[in-house]
């Protein structure tokens, strides 16, 4: 294979589409059920056929892609199976809106023609998310793409319903369900979105002794009882009696029920069995009638003045009528409370008594709980298991019928004389029977996804090989809805084998401030926009860097740009290595330098730690580890050391560069597949990183001594760089220096230290102006003529004034008794931190000023005066100035040496003055204030 030449700049758009199409064409993502390799499988949670790739999908898919790419590199026969959900309500709504534009409704077409129209829409416009998955880099087996309404999955749905029916686990009954008056169908719990809405709380007097409160006054028309707690002495004498229901003239009983909370409100509640789930259960326990007072569109049907009013029109009308009768005790507006809305059309959901099909979940839910308790399936992170148990241990029967036309029609047929027959996929209904008009809940078919997509009810090679799947990756927000259903159905259909070994939960994607993303907040991120601007790898890496198990993921555009910069950093590093002959090949250990042994040792540690983090679904930890190793250690340190070694003719360095980058790129591949593929192929000339082996740590290269030596080198270089900066030297500015390395840990690293620090060899006339000791190393430098002392002093004095002002302000606050008494602890802590930082800045800046020294002129020649203890220039006298500045500009500063020409000193002494100071204030006088400004002798 010809090694491609890397462009000077990484452009994701030039790489991503080309690489992805090649991966698919070469069949790298295809799974072979006949393989002898250990299987690893994930079924993609099916996105809606109507959907587009949103940021939650992008996180979910990035995690799954990382897992399957790593598994494939580890030698597993890896299946990541894609597909789509038919999304009953959402898809039907889309097509109905299209018909409405033509002035038609589905009823104008009829059921069969409408379903055909939906299929046409699906083929023409549905499934665009599949193309978007390619842009993200999803390594799915496209040859196994499934759709919940395709022939095979439809057969599985009918088989499951028939099996449940025959086992007595599905039944038809009147129950309270979530009802959408706009979509005219029952809704599952997950299809109901709750929000805190402004409403009203109205207290109504039912009798002299009973007052009830409600947020839905119109439902009182359907009350059939008042309930109190059995132990509530206030109402004990009323239990068994009746009261007159206002506005209706009906008398309803007072019943005692444990459900009532005697501490809430008045302790008495109205009971409307046909319009409230809790009231329905009370009604069942007390054999109360259920009166439906609203139709399917939310219009009042109760006889009387309110009949024909919409529920929201009836509410104020009922309150007004009660007010007219003097029945209103109290009205609270606004009253904020949780209100359910249809997730598709945002209509307020109405609890409604309706004849529906249900799954008896009792035995199924018990088995789903037992499978986690006995370890057949583990939930990660483990602390989420409690929430799972809370759900499955108290699960209500599941309403599975929907009043739609698009979906799997319920395979139950009704005879002319009330006969009921359930028809399996290979059975024919009796002549003259009529099929149930409802379809099954979309979640019913989705619950079969882990095994129906593999060929169930047939025992296919795929089912035998890849079931149970290895892991389910999903958000914790649907743990209770979808995960529990898949667990129930999988265990039931597959003889106690759970659908997955591990449930790996991640959180929701939020903005950088931790706020939920919402169009109303204006903080929604479109991952396709990020892919276009920053690249797929940067988008994925941004998400994965925040993906801790079970925790929400905060992201921002700034972080996405940082991830793009990371990809560019890797690109530039590899390009540099290739330009300098980097190659992958065997190493001669005898040739390795301390720097080589260090980076190879660190690489082994990183391989072990990154692999462990990925194994434990800690993508944030793995991402951070690889980010800092690549940027901080490989790029910032080893590449710089490698430049020195290459300059010295150490050719083996090219092989070390190759080995380190080879392993690093393979470690990064599950997270950033595109850039790693392009660079790895250029580096190795091999087929594809997709099918390359996963890196394995080699204990031979573990070298604590080399790590300690380079750590010492890093400490010296870092401190001297800081010291250079403090001296006002620019990073690239060369300066003469004398190094004292004898006996230190970096005794053999003089060449590296001088190169990294831009330190030249000292000349014979070398005269040190500054000195630093760090890690047993002494560094003396000569800054004479290298910096503009006056300009640097001016800058430092300006910064010092700011720091002193900050310190004074903080000290004033901390000394203010009222502030300290009233301010919250966290505010006081921040002020203390400001004070500490200001004091640290003052000490640092004063030290830098001290290092600059004082200035002396002699015959037009300027001297930058060093710290006390350094050699005195020939012909000058030295004394220490213990006091402050000239009388016209007194300040405080450290004691510094001042040098004077002997002639001028004698002259100053004879005149009794030193820079304008009287003789009695000579420096020898212990009471003199110190000089902090330039002392100039002319």
PDB file of C-alpha atoms in Angstrom, residues 815-918:
ATOM      1  CA  UNK A 815     -11.848  43.592  59.024  1.00  0.00           C
ATOM      2  CA  UNK A 816     -15.437  44.816  58.733  1.00  0.00           C
ATOM      3  CA  UNK A 817     -17.456  43.266  61.583  1.00  0.00           C
ATOM      4  CA  UNK A 818     -20.812  43.844  59.870  1.00  0.00           C
ATOM      5  CA  UNK A 819     -19.636  42.183  56.675  1.00  0.00           C
ATOM      6  CA  UNK A 820     -18.222  39.203  58.548  1.00  0.00           C
ATOM      7  CA  UNK A 821     -21.435  38.814  60.540  1.00  0.00           C
ATOM      8  CA  UNK A 822     -23.847  39.012  57.610  1.00  0.00           C
ATOM      9  CA  UNK A 823     -21.980  37.579  54.622  1.00  0.00           C
ATOM     10  CA  UNK A 824     -22.572  33.901  53.756  1.00  0.00           C
ATOM     11  CA  UNK A 825     -19.681  31.557  54.467  1.00  0.00           C
ATOM     12  CA  UNK A 826     -18.979  30.989  50.788  1.00  0.00           C
ATOM     13  CA  UNK A 827     -18.702  34.761  50.197  1.00  0.00           C
ATOM     14  CA  UNK A 828     -16.287  35.169  53.093  1.00  0.00           C
ATOM     15  CA  UNK A 829     -14.274  32.242  51.784  1.00  0.00           C
ATOM     16  CA  UNK A 830     -13.989  33.919  48.388  1.00  0.00           C
ATOM     17  CA  UNK A 831     -12.774  37.167  49.967  1.00  0.00           C
ATOM     18  CA  UNK A 832     -10.182  35.243  52.002  1.00  0.00           C
ATOM     19  CA  UNK A 833      -9.045  33.518  48.831  1.00  0.00           C
ATOM     20  CA  UNK A 834      -8.707  36.900  47.110  1.00  0.00           C
ATOM     21  CA  UNK A 835      -6.656  38.206  50.014  1.00  0.00           C
ATOM     22  CA  UNK A 836      -4.368  35.163  49.956  1.00  0.00           C
ATOM     23  CA  UNK A 837      -3.905  35.427  46.210  1.00  0.00           C
ATOM     24  CA  UNK A 838      -3.158  39.141  46.440  1.00  0.00           C
ATOM     25  CA  UNK A 839      -0.515  38.557  49.123  1.00  0.00           C
ATOM     26  CA  UNK A 840       1.034  35.823  47.008  1.00  0.00           C
ATOM     27  CA  UNK A 841       1.099  38.181  44.016  1.00  0.00           C
ATOM     28  CA  UNK A 842       2.716  40.903  46.118  1.00  0.00           C
ATOM     29  CA  UNK A 843       5.448  38.537  47.292  1.00  0.00           C
ATOM     30  CA  UNK A 844       6.035  37.299  43.743  1.00  0.00           C
ATOM     31  CA  UNK A 845       6.182  40.778  42.217  1.00  0.00           C
ATOM     32  CA  UNK A 846       8.424  42.150  44.948  1.00  0.00           C
ATOM     33  CA  UNK A 847      10.712  39.199  44.368  1.00  0.00           C
ATOM     34  CA  UNK A 848      10.787  39.927  40.649  1.00  0.00           C
ATOM     35  CA  UNK A 849      11.590  43.561  41.348  1.00  0.00           C
ATOM     36  CA  UNK A 850      14.329  42.443  43.688  1.00  0.00           C
ATOM     37  CA  UNK A 851      15.728  40.206  40.977  1.00  0.00           C
ATOM     38  CA  UNK A 852      15.889  43.169  38.601  1.00  0.00           C
ATOM     39  CA  UNK A 853      18.033  45.072  41.101  1.00  0.00           C
ATOM     40  CA  UNK A 854      18.830  48.842  41.125  1.00  0.00           C
ATOM     41  CA  UNK A 855      20.371  50.841  38.333  1.00  0.00           C
ATOM     42  CA  UNK A 856      23.718  52.687  38.494  1.00  0.00           C
ATOM     43  CA  UNK A 857      25.301  54.932  35.907  1.00  0.00           C
ATOM     44  CA  UNK A 858      29.018  55.678  35.730  1.00  0.00           C
ATOM     45  CA  UNK A 859      30.355  57.710  32.930  1.00  0.00           C
ATOM     46  CA  UNK A 860      27.258  57.001  30.846  1.00  0.00           C
ATOM     47  CA  UNK A 861      27.454  53.210  31.357  1.00  0.00           C
ATOM     48  CA  UNK A 862      24.409  51.547  32.980  1.00  0.00           C
ATOM     49  CA  UNK A 863      24.567  48.639  35.401  1.00  0.00           C
ATOM     50  CA  UNK A 864      21.676  46.383  36.407  1.00  0.00           C
ATOM     51  CA  UNK A 865      22.403  45.699  40.042  1.00  0.00           C
ATOM     52  CA  UNK A 866      22.009  42.092  41.237  1.00  0.00           C
ATOM     53  CA  UNK A 867      21.068  40.567  44.538  1.00  0.00           C
ATOM     54  CA  UNK A 868      23.376  40.798  47.531  1.00  0.00           C
ATOM     55  CA  UNK A 869      26.088  38.160  47.543  1.00  0.00           C
ATOM     56  CA  UNK A 870      26.976  38.324  43.860  1.00  0.00           C
ATOM     57  CA  UNK A 871      30.319  39.722  42.673  1.00  0.00           C
ATOM     58  CA  UNK A 872      30.792  43.498  42.804  1.00  0.00           C
ATOM     59  CA  UNK A 873      31.873  45.111  39.517  1.00  0.00           C
ATOM     60  CA  UNK A 874      35.485  46.226  39.613  1.00  0.00           C
ATOM     61  CA  UNK A 875      36.048  49.770  40.853  1.00  0.00           C
ATOM     62  CA  UNK A 876      32.712  49.999  42.692  1.00  0.00           C
ATOM     63  CA  UNK A 877      31.887  49.964  46.391  1.00  0.00           C
ATOM     64  CA  UNK A 878      28.870  48.034  47.696  1.00  0.00           C
ATOM     65  CA  UNK A 879      26.597  48.633  50.638  1.00  0.00           C
ATOM     66  CA  UNK A 880      23.117  47.478  51.461  1.00  0.00           C
ATOM     67  CA  UNK A 881      20.329  50.037  51.474  1.00  0.00           C
ATOM     68  CA  UNK A 882      18.035  49.140  54.341  1.00  0.00           C
ATOM     69  CA  UNK A 883      15.498  51.887  53.888  1.00  0.00           C
ATOM     70  CA  UNK A 884      12.975  53.394  51.513  1.00  0.00           C
ATOM     71  CA  UNK A 885      13.170  55.633  48.495  1.00  0.00           C
ATOM     72  CA  UNK A 886      13.991  59.217  47.881  1.00  0.00           C
ATOM     73  CA  UNK A 887      12.166  61.581  50.282  1.00  0.00           C
ATOM     74  CA  UNK A 888       9.824  62.736  47.519  1.00  0.00           C
ATOM     75  CA  UNK A 889       8.692  59.209  46.683  1.00  0.00           C
ATOM     76  CA  UNK A 890       8.731  56.943  49.745  1.00  0.00           C
ATOM     77  CA  UNK A 891       7.719  53.300  49.155  1.00  0.00           C
ATOM     78  CA  UNK A 892       8.458  49.939  50.661  1.00  0.00           C
ATOM     79  CA  UNK A 893      10.605  47.293  49.081  1.00  0.00           C
ATOM     80  CA  UNK A 894      13.178  44.620  49.881  1.00  0.00           C
ATOM     81  CA  UNK A 895      16.686  45.417  51.046  1.00  0.00           C
ATOM     82  CA  UNK A 896      18.963  45.631  48.002  1.00  0.00           C
ATOM     83  CA  UNK A 897      22.658  46.245  47.361  1.00  0.00           C
ATOM     84  CA  UNK A 898      23.601  49.592  45.805  1.00  0.00           C
ATOM     85  CA  UNK A 899      26.954  50.144  44.178  1.00  0.00           C
ATOM     86  CA  UNK A 900      28.732  53.473  43.912  1.00  0.00           C
ATOM     87  CA  UNK A 901      31.897  54.630  42.262  1.00  0.00           C
ATOM     88  CA  UNK A 902      34.434  55.307  45.040  1.00  0.00           C
ATOM     89  CA  UNK A 903      34.960  58.890  43.866  1.00  0.00           C
ATOM     90  CA  UNK A 904      31.291  59.702  44.003  1.00  0.00           C
ATOM     91  CA  UNK A 905      30.896  58.048  47.380  1.00  0.00           C
ATOM     92  CA  UNK A 906      33.661  60.171  48.849  1.00  0.00           C
ATOM     93  CA  UNK A 907      32.136  63.232  47.296  1.00  0.00           C
ATOM     94  CA  UNK A 908      28.703  62.407  48.682  1.00  0.00           C
ATOM     95  CA  UNK A 909      30.075  61.675  52.111  1.00  0.00           C
ATOM     96  CA  UNK A 910      32.013  64.910  52.264  1.00  0.00           C
ATOM     97  CA  UNK A 911      28.935  66.887  51.334  1.00  0.00           C
ATOM     98  CA  UNK A 912      26.819  65.102  53.923  1.00  0.00           C
ATOM     99  CA  UNK A 913      24.283  63.965  51.347  1.00  0.00           C
ATOM    100  CA  UNK A 914      23.459  60.795  49.503  1.00  0.00           C
ATOM    101  CA  UNK A 915      20.905  61.401  46.751  1.00  0.00           C
ATOM    102  CA  UNK A 916      19.464  64.302  48.643  1.00  0.00           C
ATOM    103  CA  UNK A 917      19.407  62.591  52.020  1.00  0.00           C
ATOM    104  CA  UNK A 918      20.924  64.485  55.006  1.00  0.00           C
TER     105      UNK A 918
END
